[in-house]
Tab-separated table of C-alpha atoms and ligand atoms in Angstrom:
chain	number	residue	atom	x	y	z
X	1	UNK	CA	14.639	23.715	-15.287
X	2	UNK	CA	11.596	21.482	-14.950
X	3	UNK	CA	11.678	18.317	-16.986
X	4	UNK	CA	9.018	17.692	-19.605
X	5	UNK	CA	5.887	16.341	-17.980
X	6	UNK	CA	5.224	12.632	-18.464
X	7	UNK	CA	2.724	12.338	-21.305
X	8	UNK	CA	-0.166	11.804	-21.200
X	9	UNK	CA	-0.883	13.060	-17.717
X	10	UNK	CA	-2.007	10.057	-15.740
X	11	UNK	CA	-2.323	9.225	-12.062
X	12	UNK	CA	0.551	7.199	-10.668
X	13	UNK	CA	-1.981	4.712	-9.267
X	14	UNK	CA	-3.249	3.866	-12.726
X	15	UNK	CA	0.186	2.929	-14.106
X	16	UNK	CA	0.897	-0.781	-14.266
X	17	UNK	CA	-2.283	-1.968	-12.576
X	18	UNK	CA	-4.036	-4.776	-14.338
X	19	UNK	CA	-7.454	-5.350	-12.758
X	20	UNK	CA	-10.229	-7.388	-14.327
X	21	UNK	CA	-12.273	-5.329	-16.731
X	22	UNK	CA	-16.043	-5.424	-16.531
X	23	UNK	CA	-18.458	-5.579	-19.468
X	24	UNK	CA	-20.398	-2.723	-20.990
X	25	UNK	CA	-24.099	-2.459	-20.289
X	26	UNK	CA	-25.938	-3.980	-23.222
X	27	UNK	CA	-29.593	-4.359	-22.387
X	28	UNK	CA	-32.352	-3.200	-20.105
X	29	UNK	CA	-31.909	-4.497	-16.573
X	30	UNK	CA	-33.625	-4.263	-13.212
X	31	UNK	CA	-32.188	-4.233	-9.715
X	32	UNK	CA	-33.161	-2.978	-6.307
X	33	UNK	CA	-30.344	-0.393	-6.445
X	34	UNK	CA	-28.366	1.140	-9.264
X	35	UNK	CA	-25.188	3.006	-8.388
X	36	UNK	CA	-23.806	5.485	-10.902
X	37	UNK	CA	-20.038	5.745	-10.518
X	38	UNK	CA	-17.535	3.058	-9.501
X	39	UNK	CA	-15.344	5.129	-7.197
X	40	UNK	CA	-14.916	4.638	-3.486
X	41	UNK	CA	-18.450	5.750	-2.609
X	42	UNK	CA	-20.169	3.661	-5.264
X	43	UNK	CA	-18.250	0.472	-4.598
X	44	UNK	CA	-18.543	0.814	-0.825
X	45	UNK	CA	-22.322	1.008	-1.204
X	46	UNK	CA	-22.379	-1.876	-3.667
X	47	UNK	CA	-20.319	-4.179	-1.479
X	48	UNK	CA	-22.294	-3.374	1.666
X	49	UNK	CA	-25.526	-4.136	-0.192
X	50	UNK	CA	-24.134	-7.361	-1.633
X	51	UNK	CA	-22.975	-8.418	1.827
X	52	UNK	CA	-26.582	-7.977	2.963
X	53	UNK	CA	-27.771	-10.169	0.101
X	54	UNK	CA	-29.281	-7.302	-1.890
X	55	UNK	CA	-29.350	-6.805	-5.630
X	56	UNK	CA	-27.157	-4.031	-7.025
X	57	UNK	CA	-25.924	-2.815	-10.394
X	58	UNK	CA	-23.006	-0.378	-10.737
X	59	UNK	CA	-22.700	1.647	-13.928
X	60	UNK	CA	-19.384	3.389	-14.603
X	61	UNK	CA	-18.709	5.814	-17.472
X	62	UNK	CA	-15.038	4.858	-17.711
X	63	UNK	CA	-13.233	2.210	-15.666
X	64	UNK	CA	-13.510	1.188	-12.020
X	65	UNK	CA	-11.592	3.407	-9.620
X	66	UNK	CA	-9.491	5.272	-12.142
X	67	UNK	CA	-11.083	8.689	-12.000
X	68	UNK	CA	-11.441	10.797	-8.872
X	69	UNK	CA	-10.521	8.138	-6.283
X	70	UNK	CA	-7.719	6.951	-8.547
X	71	UNK	CA	-6.317	10.482	-8.693
X	72	UNK	CA	-6.287	11.032	-4.943
X	73	UNK	CA	-3.280	10.829	-2.643
X	74	UNK	CA	-5.137	7.921	-1.018
X	75	UNK	CA	-4.349	8.825	2.553
X	76	UNK	CA	-6.619	6.895	4.884
X	77	UNK	CA	-6.752	9.439	7.630
X	78	UNK	CA	-9.055	11.494	9.783
X	79	UNK	CA	-6.479	14.308	9.880
X	80	UNK	CA	-7.993	16.683	7.356
X	81	UNK	CA	-5.891	19.807	7.636
X	82	UNK	CA	-6.740	22.490	10.180
X	83	UNK	CA	-10.320	21.308	10.551
X	84	UNK	CA	-11.337	20.256	14.046
X	85	UNK	CA	-10.715	23.561	15.760
X	86	UNK	CA	-12.757	25.240	13.018
X	87	UNK	CA	-15.567	22.660	13.076
X	88	UNK	CA	-15.925	22.984	16.841
X	89	UNK	CA	-16.187	26.748	16.502
X	90	UNK	CA	-18.510	26.815	13.482
X	91	UNK	CA	-20.616	23.658	13.769
X	92	UNK	CA	-20.273	22.862	17.450
X	93	UNK	CA	-18.541	20.139	19.368
X	94	UNK	CA	-21.219	17.509	18.746
X	95	UNK	CA	-21.050	17.925	14.987
X	96	UNK	CA	-17.237	17.928	15.057
X	97	UNK	CA	-17.368	14.742	17.090
X	98	UNK	CA	-19.692	13.145	14.534
X	99	UNK	CA	-17.314	14.147	11.749
X	100	UNK	CA	-14.377	12.597	13.599
X	101	UNK	CA	-16.362	9.446	14.404
X	102	UNK	CA	-17.613	9.035	10.834
X	103	UNK	CA	-14.112	9.299	9.423
X	104	UNK	CA	-12.686	6.920	12.007
X	105	UNK	CA	-15.464	4.475	11.103
X	106	UNK	CA	-14.681	4.899	7.401
X	107	UNK	CA	-11.027	4.110	8.053
X	108	UNK	CA	-11.966	1.048	10.084
X	109	UNK	CA	-14.245	-0.231	7.316
X	110	UNK	CA	-11.407	0.047	4.788
X	111	UNK	CA	-8.965	-1.782	7.065
X	112	UNK	CA	-11.572	-4.466	7.776
X	113	UNK	CA	-12.208	-5.188	4.109
X	114	UNK	CA	-8.499	-5.225	3.336
X	115	UNK	CA	-8.097	-7.801	6.069
X	116	UNK	CA	-11.205	-9.910	5.395
X	117	UNK	CA	-10.823	-9.931	1.622
X	118	UNK	CA	-7.034	-10.175	1.769
X	119	UNK	CA	-6.637	-7.220	-0.576
X	120	UNK	CA	-3.116	-6.561	-1.854
X	121	UNK	CA	-3.255	-2.789	-2.155
X	122	UNK	CA	-0.001	-1.633	-0.534
X	123	UNK	CA	-1.778	-0.788	2.716
X	124	UNK	CA	0.668	0.710	5.204
X	125	UNK	CA	-0.081	2.136	8.638
X	126	UNK	CA	1.725	5.448	9.022
X	127	UNK	CA	1.532	8.537	11.213
X	128	UNK	CA	-0.019	11.623	9.659
X	129	UNK	CA	1.444	15.073	10.240
X	130	UNK	CA	0.233	18.598	9.693
X	131	UNK	CA	3.181	20.947	9.521
X	132	UNK	CA	4.029	24.566	9.029
X	133	UNK	CA	7.091	26.326	7.698
X	134	UNK	CA	5.896	29.644	9.053
X	135	UNK	CA	5.844	30.917	12.672
X	136	UNK	CA	2.515	32.606	11.973
X	137	UNK	CA	0.643	29.309	11.927
X	138	UNK	CA	2.148	27.609	14.971
X	139	UNK	CA	-0.713	28.826	17.172
X	140	UNK	CA	-3.219	27.259	14.793
X	141	UNK	CA	-1.360	23.962	14.876
X	142	UNK	CA	-1.402	23.989	18.673
X	143	UNK	CA	-5.129	24.769	18.651
X	144	UNK	CA	-5.753	21.974	16.157
X	145	UNK	CA	-3.913	19.447	18.311
X	146	UNK	CA	-5.937	20.528	21.332
X	147	UNK	CA	-9.245	20.420	19.419
X	148	UNK	CA	-8.452	16.962	18.034
X	149	UNK	CA	-7.691	15.691	21.556
X	150	UNK	CA	-11.137	16.801	22.754
X	151	UNK	CA	-12.594	14.608	19.985
X	152	UNK	CA	-10.770	11.496	21.083
X	153	UNK	CA	-7.642	11.697	18.909
X	154	UNK	CA	-4.245	11.169	20.504
X	155	UNK	CA	-2.939	14.217	18.629
X	156	UNK	CA	0.462	15.491	19.648
X	157	UNK	CA	2.018	18.888	18.976
X	158	UNK	CA	5.680	18.727	17.908
X	159	UNK	CA	8.187	21.560	17.624
X	160	UNK	CA	9.057	20.331	14.132
X	161	UNK	CA	7.952	17.711	11.664
X	162	UNK	CA	10.286	14.802	10.794
X	163	UNK	CA	11.005	16.211	7.357
X	164	UNK	CA	14.357	16.968	5.720
X	165	UNK	CA	13.568	20.693	5.489
X	166	UNK	CA	12.899	23.318	8.133
X	167	UNK	CA	9.494	23.319	9.801
X	168	UNK	CA	8.398	25.185	12.915
X	169	UNK	CA	5.595	23.031	14.236
X	170	UNK	CA	3.575	19.918	13.543
X	171	UNK	CA	0.614	17.880	14.736
X	172	UNK	CA	1.186	14.147	14.750
X	173	UNK	CA	-1.592	11.576	14.611
X	174	UNK	CA	-0.583	7.933	14.846
X	175	UNK	CA	-2.408	4.947	13.437
X	176	UNK	CA	-3.367	6.454	10.084
X	177	UNK	CA	-2.725	4.615	6.828
X	178	UNK	CA	-2.165	4.808	3.092
X	179	UNK	CA	-2.813	2.507	0.147
X	180	UNK	CA	-3.056	2.187	-3.602
X	181	UNK	CA	-6.668	3.225	-4.247
X	182	UNK	CA	-6.951	1.605	-7.665
X	183	UNK	CA	-5.875	-1.796	-6.383
X	184	UNK	CA	-8.271	-1.413	-3.466
X	185	UNK	CA	-11.220	-0.532	-5.697
X	186	UNK	CA	-10.418	-3.257	-8.224
X	187	UNK	CA	-10.627	-5.695	-5.301
X	188	UNK	CA	-13.894	-4.218	-4.020
X	189	UNK	CA	-15.326	-4.532	-7.528
X	190	UNK	CA	-14.210	-8.153	-7.697
X	191	UNK	CA	-15.849	-8.805	-4.325
X	192	UNK	CA	-19.077	-7.171	-5.510
X	193	UNK	CA	-19.090	-9.356	-8.624
X	194	UNK	CA	-18.290	-12.471	-6.584
X	195	UNK	CA	-21.301	-11.771	-4.378
X	196	UNK	CA	-23.695	-11.383	-7.305
X	197	UNK	CA	-23.495	-7.646	-7.937
X	198	UNK	CA	-23.189	-6.563	-11.543
X	199	UNK	CA	-20.687	-3.923	-12.673
X	200	UNK	CA	-20.697	-2.294	-16.085
X	201	UNK	CA	-17.863	-0.115	-17.336
X	202	UNK	CA	-17.583	2.222	-20.335
X	203	UNK	CA	-21.323	2.874	-19.981
X	204	UNK	CA	-21.853	6.601	-19.486
X	205	UNK	CA	-25.160	7.600	-17.944
X	206	UNK	CA	-26.904	10.276	-20.004
X	207	UNK	CA	-30.174	10.512	-18.103
X	208	UNK	CA	-31.578	9.712	-14.675
X	209	UNK	CA	-35.340	10.080	-14.464
X	210	UNK	CA	-38.300	9.095	-12.362
X	211	UNK	CA	-40.482	6.492	-14.021
X	212	UNK	CA	-42.496	3.901	-12.108
X	213	UNK	CA	-39.053	3.223	-10.618
X	214	UNK	CA	-35.837	5.201	-11.150
X	215	UNK	CA	-34.604	4.867	-14.711
X	216	UNK	CA	-30.939	5.263	-15.572
X	217	UNK	CA	-30.248	5.623	-19.275
X	218	UNK	CA	-26.920	5.022	-20.990
X	219	UNK	CA	-26.040	4.909	-24.687
X	220	UNK	CA	-25.934	1.140	-24.414
X	221	UNK	CA	-28.821	0.132	-22.177
X	222	UNK	CA	-30.985	1.141	-19.235
X	223	UNK	CA	-31.337	0.133	-15.622
X	224	UNK	CA	-34.532	0.389	-13.581
X	225	UNK	CA	-34.294	0.389	-9.805
X	226	UNK	CA	-36.044	1.463	-6.608
X	227	UNK	CA	-32.937	3.250	-5.422
X	228	UNK	CA	-30.487	5.232	-7.512
X	229	UNK	CA	-27.238	6.536	-6.078
X	230	UNK	CA	-25.457	9.202	-8.096
X	231	UNK	CA	-21.875	8.889	-6.891
X	232	UNK	CA	-20.161	10.839	-9.664
X	233	UNK	CA	-18.123	13.353	-7.618
X	234	UNK	CA	-20.514	16.216	-8.406
X	235	UNK	CA	-23.869	14.552	-9.179
X	236	UNK	CA	-24.673	14.459	-12.866
X	237	UNK	CA	-28.278	14.796	-11.747
X	238	UNK	CA	-29.928	15.739	-8.477
X	239	UNK	CA	-33.441	16.852	-7.528
X	240	UNK	CA	-31.767	19.582	-5.470
X	241	UNK	CA	-28.905	21.278	-7.293
X	242	UNK	CA	-25.495	20.866	-5.695
X	243	UNK	CA	-23.514	22.828	-8.281
X	244	UNK	CA	-23.855	26.218	-6.592
X	245	UNK	CA	-23.230	24.814	-3.115
X	246	UNK	CA	-19.886	23.317	-4.070
X	247	UNK	CA	-16.673	24.663	-5.577
X	248	UNK	CA	-14.629	22.460	-7.890
X	249	UNK	CA	-10.911	22.692	-7.494
X	250	UNK	CA	-7.819	20.838	-8.582
X	251	UNK	CA	-4.320	20.125	-7.394
X	252	UNK	CA	-1.244	19.417	-9.401
X	253	UNK	CA	-0.073	15.930	-8.431
X	254	UNK	CA	3.265	14.261	-9.186
X	255	UNK	CA	5.130	11.054	-8.375
X	256	UNK	CA	8.926	10.780	-8.050
X	257	UNK	CA	11.304	7.976	-7.142
X	258	UNK	CA	12.739	8.721	-3.709
X	259	UNK	CA	15.482	7.156	-1.649
X	260	UNK	CA	14.296	4.833	1.142
X	261	UNK	CA	13.782	6.579	4.482
X	262	UNK	CA	13.913	10.103	3.044
X	263	UNK	CA	10.457	10.725	4.488
X	264	UNK	CA	8.435	8.460	6.724
X	265	UNK	CA	4.783	9.280	7.201
X	266	UNK	CA	2.077	11.296	5.520
X	267	UNK	CA	2.429	15.065	5.570
X	268	UNK	CA	0.238	18.029	4.851
X	269	UNK	CA	1.535	21.579	4.955
X	270	UNK	CA	-0.784	24.267	6.236
X	271	UNK	CA	1.082	27.167	4.596
X	272	UNK	CA	0.293	28.531	1.164
X	273	UNK	CA	1.027	26.969	-1.204
X	274	UNK	CA	0.289	23.840	0.811
X	275	UNK	CA	2.058	20.639	-0.137
X	276	UNK	CA	0.791	17.152	0.556
X	277	UNK	CA	3.341	14.349	0.742
X	278	UNK	CA	3.356	10.595	1.224
X	279	UNK	CA	5.289	7.665	-0.091
X	280	UNK	CA	4.100	4.576	-1.894
X	281	UNK	CA	5.609	1.244	-2.803
X	282	UNK	CA	6.991	1.353	-6.347
X	283	UNK	CA	8.304	-1.725	-8.141
X	284	UNK	CA	11.853	-0.257	-8.003
X	285	UNK	CA	11.658	1.245	-4.525
X	286	UNK	CA	9.744	3.968	-2.719
X	287	UNK	CA	7.812	6.571	-4.648
X	288	UNK	CA	6.972	10.036	-3.396
X	289	UNK	CA	3.444	11.270	-4.105
X	290	UNK	CA	3.222	15.048	-3.869
X	291	UNK	CA	0.463	17.572	-4.341
X	292	UNK	CA	1.086	21.197	-5.186
X	293	UNK	CA	-1.093	24.199	-4.784
X	294	UNK	CA	-4.826	24.154	-5.119
X	295	UNK	CA	-6.665	26.158	-7.785
X	296	UNK	CA	-10.280	26.390	-8.799
X	297	UNK	CA	-10.965	24.196	-11.810
X	298	UNK	CA	-10.824	26.169	-15.038
X	299	UNK	CA	-9.593	29.326	-13.288
X	300	UNK	CA	-5.933	28.802	-14.107
X	301	UNK	CA	-4.551	29.887	-17.477
X	302	UNK	CA	-1.213	28.106	-17.024
X	303	UNK	CA	-1.590	24.810	-15.150
X	304	UNK	CA	1.766	23.667	-16.594
X	305	UNK	CA	3.448	26.430	-14.573
X	306	UNK	CA	1.908	24.899	-11.434
X	307	UNK	CA	3.580	21.576	-12.251
X	308	UNK	CA	6.911	23.319	-12.830
X	309	UNK	CA	6.520	25.066	-9.468
X	310	UNK	CA	5.777	21.785	-7.682
X	311	UNK	CA	8.661	19.985	-9.349
X	312	UNK	CA	11.065	22.799	-8.453
X	313	UNK	CA	9.943	22.694	-4.817
X	314	UNK	CA	10.319	18.906	-4.659
X	315	UNK	CA	13.769	19.133	-6.262
X	316	UNK	CA	14.836	21.729	-3.687
X	317	UNK	CA	13.275	19.995	-0.711
X	318	UNK	CA	13.233	16.232	-1.170
X	319	UNK	CA	14.698	14.700	-4.304
X	320	UNK	CA	16.310	15.772	-7.551
X	321	UNK	CA	14.745	12.846	-9.424
X	322	UNK	CA	12.571	13.480	-12.459
X	323	UNK	CA	8.831	12.801	-12.129
X	324	UNK	CA	7.481	9.442	-13.243
X	325	UNK	CA	3.840	10.515	-13.268
X	326	UNK	CA	1.904	13.758	-13.201
X	327	UNK	CA	-1.793	14.444	-13.120
X	328	UNK	CA	-4.479	16.888	-12.015
X	329	UNK	CA	-6.885	15.660	-9.401
X	330	UNK	CA	-10.248	17.249	-8.813
X	331	UNK	CA	-12.696	17.422	-5.941
X	332	UNK	CA	-15.411	19.744	-4.671
X	333	UNK	CA	-15.274	21.896	-1.560
X	334	UNK	CA	-18.270	22.830	0.570
X	335	UNK	CA	-18.689	25.956	2.614
X	336	UNK	CA	-18.813	24.153	5.969
X	337	UNK	CA	-16.150	21.571	4.968
X	338	UNK	CA	-18.614	18.691	5.386
X	339	UNK	CA	-19.801	16.607	2.413
X	340	UNK	CA	-23.399	16.382	1.216
X	341	UNK	CA	-24.415	12.726	1.365
X	342	UNK	CA	-27.866	11.190	1.462
X	343	UNK	CA	-31.289	11.850	-0.041
X	344	UNK	CA	-31.473	15.510	-1.142
X	345	UNK	CA	-35.272	15.446	-1.432
X	346	UNK	CA	-36.630	12.468	0.515
X	347	UNK	CA	-40.248	13.663	0.228
X	348	UNK	CA	-40.551	14.040	-3.532
X	349	UNK	CA	-37.583	11.986	-4.711
X	350	UNK	CA	-37.442	9.083	-2.291
X	351	UNK	CA	-34.801	6.572	-3.212
X	352	UNK	CA	-32.566	9.149	-4.925
X	353	UNK	CA	-29.209	9.433	-3.155
X	354	UNK	CA	-26.152	11.594	-3.785
X	355	UNK	CA	-22.652	11.984	-2.383
X	356	UNK	CA	-20.534	15.043	-3.127
X	357	UNK	CA	-18.340	17.778	-1.678
X	358	UNK	CA	-15.601	15.706	-0.101
X	359	UNK	CA	-13.222	18.642	0.372
X	360	UNK	CA	-10.309	16.373	-0.698
X	361	UNK	CA	-11.037	13.826	2.018
X	362	UNK	CA	-13.126	11.342	0.092
X	363	UNK	CA	-11.334	8.182	1.160
X	364	UNK	CA	-12.603	8.169	4.743
X	365	UNK	CA	-15.673	10.410	4.244
X	366	UNK	CA	-16.581	8.524	1.062
X	367	UNK	CA	-16.420	5.182	2.816
X	368	UNK	CA	-18.428	6.417	5.807
X	369	UNK	CA	-20.936	8.032	3.453
X	370	UNK	CA	-21.168	4.890	1.352
X	371	UNK	CA	-21.886	2.804	4.437
X	372	UNK	CA	-24.515	5.348	5.436
X	373	UNK	CA	-26.319	5.258	2.085
X	374	UNK	CA	-26.269	1.453	2.121
X	375	UNK	CA	-27.748	1.544	5.636
X	376	UNK	CA	-30.548	3.814	4.406
X	377	UNK	CA	-31.352	1.380	1.591
X	378	UNK	CA	-31.235	-1.503	4.053
X	379	UNK	CA	-33.524	0.315	6.496
X	380	UNK	CA	-30.834	0.396	9.172
X	381	UNK	CA	-30.111	3.223	11.567
X	382	UNK	CA	-26.929	5.191	10.959
X	383	UNK	CA	-25.415	7.923	13.156
X	384	UNK	CA	-24.020	10.117	10.373
X	385	UNK	CA	-27.284	11.264	8.730
X	386	UNK	CA	-27.463	14.633	10.451
X	387	UNK	CA	-23.770	15.230	9.797
X	388	UNK	CA	-23.863	14.693	6.050
X	389	UNK	CA	-27.503	15.791	5.528
X	390	UNK	CA	-27.639	17.164	1.965
X	391	UNK	CA	-30.800	19.138	2.829
X	392	UNK	CA	-29.044	21.258	5.470
X	393	UNK	CA	-29.022	24.992	4.779
X	394	UNK	CA	-26.105	25.991	2.588
X	395	UNK	CA	-25.187	29.078	0.638
X	396	UNK	CA	-26.274	28.787	-2.970
X	397	UNK	CA	-23.650	31.389	-3.792
X	398	UNK	CA	-20.662	29.395	-2.558
X	399	UNK	CA	-19.775	28.673	-6.157
X	400	UNK	CA	-19.153	31.998	-7.858
X	401	UNK	CA	-18.790	30.618	-11.373
X	402	UNK	CA	-15.992	31.757	-13.604
X	403	UNK	CA	-14.822	32.697	-17.056
X	404	UNK	CA	-12.573	31.080	-19.577
X	405	UNK	CA	-8.894	31.923	-19.089
X	406	UNK	CA	-7.991	30.805	-22.589
X	407	UNK	CA	-9.257	33.585	-24.850
X	408	UNK	CA	-6.849	34.248	-27.722
X	409	UNK	CA	-7.044	36.543	-30.738
X	410	UNK	CA	-6.957	33.835	-33.385
X	411	UNK	CA	-6.012	30.280	-34.279
X	412	UNK	CA	-2.480	31.366	-35.158
X	413	UNK	CA	-1.915	32.277	-31.497
X	414	UNK	CA	-2.381	28.612	-30.487
X	415	UNK	CA	0.793	26.508	-30.390
X	416	UNK	CA	0.864	22.935	-31.713
X	417	UNK	CA	-0.453	20.525	-29.103
X	418	UNK	CA	-2.362	23.295	-27.319
X	419	UNK	CA	-5.819	24.837	-27.255
X	420	UNK	CA	-7.422	28.249	-26.988
X	421	UNK	CA	-10.798	29.902	-27.233
X	422	UNK	CA	-11.460	32.272	-30.118
X	423	UNK	CA	-14.417	34.537	-30.806
X	424	UNK	CA	-15.784	34.054	-34.301
X	425	UNK	CA	-18.673	36.382	-35.094
X	426	UNK	CA	-19.876	36.252	-31.513
X	427	UNK	CA	-19.506	32.491	-31.074
X	428	UNK	CA	-16.850	31.300	-28.650
X	429	UNK	CA	-15.024	28.378	-30.205
X	430	UNK	CA	-12.692	25.940	-28.453
X	431	UNK	CA	-9.830	25.275	-30.855
X	432	UNK	CA	-7.353	22.478	-30.303
X	433	UNK	CA	-4.267	22.158	-32.540
X	434	UNK	CA	-2.808	18.673	-32.479
X	435	UNK	CA	0.923	18.001	-32.621
X	436	UNK	CA	0.840	18.146	-36.421
X	437	UNK	CA	-1.015	21.447	-36.380
X	438	UNK	CA	-4.421	20.076	-37.441
X	439	UNK	CA	-7.236	21.923	-35.687
X	440	UNK	CA	-10.432	20.659	-34.094
X	441	UNK	CA	-13.071	23.320	-33.515
X	442	UNK	CA	-15.951	22.921	-31.076
X	443	UNK	CA	-18.399	25.162	-29.315
X	444	UNK	CA	-16.626	26.368	-26.155
X	445	UNK	CA	-19.915	26.243	-24.241
X	446	UNK	CA	-19.895	23.618	-21.531
X	447	UNK	CA	-22.808	21.272	-22.119
X	448	UNK	CA	-23.824	21.466	-18.451
X	449	UNK	CA	-24.968	25.085	-18.177
X	450	UNK	CA	-23.102	26.891	-20.915
X	451	UNK	CA	-20.028	28.405	-19.238
X	452	UNK	CA	-17.045	28.907	-21.552
X	453	UNK	CA	-14.335	26.319	-20.960
X	454	UNK	CA	-10.664	26.904	-20.196
X	455	UNK	CA	-7.817	25.017	-21.866
X	456	UNK	CA	-5.743	23.049	-19.371
X	457	UNK	CA	-2.295	23.307	-20.940
X	458	UNK	CA	-0.869	20.435	-18.859
X	459	UNK	CA	-3.656	17.835	-18.919
X	460	UNK	CA	-4.692	18.877	-22.443
X	461	UNK	CA	-8.331	19.004	-21.480
X	462	UNK	CA	-11.097	21.587	-21.579
X	463	UNK	CA	-12.023	22.399	-17.982
X	464	UNK	CA	-15.206	24.230	-17.039
X	465	UNK	CA	-14.657	27.155	-14.647
X	466	UNK	CA	-18.198	26.922	-13.279
X	467	UNK	CA	-18.927	23.436	-11.975
X	468	UNK	CA	-15.863	21.455	-12.914
X	469	UNK	CA	-16.811	19.402	-15.960
X	470	UNK	CA	-13.795	18.185	-17.905
X	471	UNK	CA	-13.691	17.370	-21.622
X	472	UNK	CA	-10.931	15.829	-23.703
X	473	UNK	CA	-9.143	17.913	-26.337
X	474	UNK	CA	-11.586	16.416	-28.840
X	475	UNK	CA	-14.543	17.399	-26.678
X	476	UNK	CA	-15.533	14.046	-25.129
X	477	UNK	CA	-16.908	14.435	-21.638
X	478	UNK	CA	-14.492	12.910	-19.127
X	479	UNK	CA	-15.964	14.234	-15.886
X	480	UNK	CA	-19.427	15.571	-15.104
X	481	UNK	CA	-21.696	17.172	-14.188
X	482	UNK	CA	-21.863	17.514	-17.993
X	483	UNK	CA	-23.274	14.388	-19.602
X	484	UNK	CA	-22.784	15.385	-23.235
X	485	UNK	CA	-19.697	16.059	-25.300
X	486	UNK	CA	-18.819	19.590	-26.435
X	487	UNK	CA	-20.956	20.332	-29.476
X	488	UNK	CA	-19.754	21.224	-32.975
X	489	UNK	CA	-19.140	24.924	-33.613
X	490	UNK	CA	-21.814	26.522	-35.773
X	491	UNK	CA	-19.673	29.299	-37.320
X	492	UNK	CA	-16.921	28.307	-39.727
Q	501	LIG	FE1	-21.654	23.603	-15.145
Q	501	LIG	FE2	-19.829	23.666	-17.000
Q	501	LIG	S1	-19.926	22.346	-15.372
Q	501	LIG	S2	-21.512	24.985	-16.789
């Protein structure tokens, strides 16, 4: 029997971290660059610009580092699943080499800052392993090891992974690392502030528009700048739409106490459902961070069942301990598995930069991409522009949209503490019943482009099945591309 999920769902990395909080934006300010979003991309750009003596403002809707980056497994690795063999075949060896080089450079930048700034973020060098439990995928693991070697990785094929359950093959890559991403980003933010950059939290951007300079509008104040970087996972605004070129998806993520030495390294299964494993340093001993199966955001009617499935697998395979944290993480996939980073329309929207589609590998790609955007602003050459080029041809049908999975016949079908979507005279209404049974009714139309939201019965959020916006049970926007809260229902 699965235990009750820790409540509320919250990333392990956000528990017990202090971090200095930054003020809210209060007035109208000017800077050379404004960065929207204080995750790994935004803060990498900000610190690189500050190091070059440039003026930068970072505006964050919530708190530094506690959203997408703070929900990641925070593996600092260039081993991104079965990718290099595929990239060589689909994009060519040169492009695969660029991808490998960019991610190695991103990893090196992280390690350099941790060293130079003396950041206490539980940074540990560890080997990374891909593994399979099924004979059918051994050939692909061998091919991946071979492909990685042609790109300069010392990748080694093993007959089994060093895990306490049966595996039939693995690819080992030494010299990778892991850390606590929230502690890392809190330190980057502190370094930005120490070098004259300004960071504003709890200041959600509602509008980005071209004026004589770029104008970023929040509820609390505005920023004008020559360069604007929208680093909000999926851009909340872009002159070239990224929503149909990317597919939002989530993983169930959990943390468990684990006995020392039970696993050593970072692991990623290549079977379905794939599991991702690593350890971290908890205050009472090692902690296991585990990801369960992937699902498209808002396409899953019973996310809680996914957590139960993950917990049962962990209990069978690694530890019988109860979870100490559980959360859903979200990222966006791209068709070619390469992010879109840079200026999406340099002719007509010069100075407008985006970064999206990290395919779950935003720590290294996000750092490399952040360095690249900073180089563009600084007028420096950078080798990754053709790799990440957001203007490259891409299917606009990669994202197929989706429908709400939470339609119910009436309010009485919704349990206390849960939500559902009802049809009232042709209006779809998102109904949340709190633990006392009181209901909150809102329009179920996502405020991005009107798709009907799905109730996430584990996170207790409304998740959009089209482009991945997330709203609280009360309808407040937590994650874009939506910029507005769910609206009141019109039919009573
Ligand atoms: Fe685009 Fe909801 S996120 S319609």
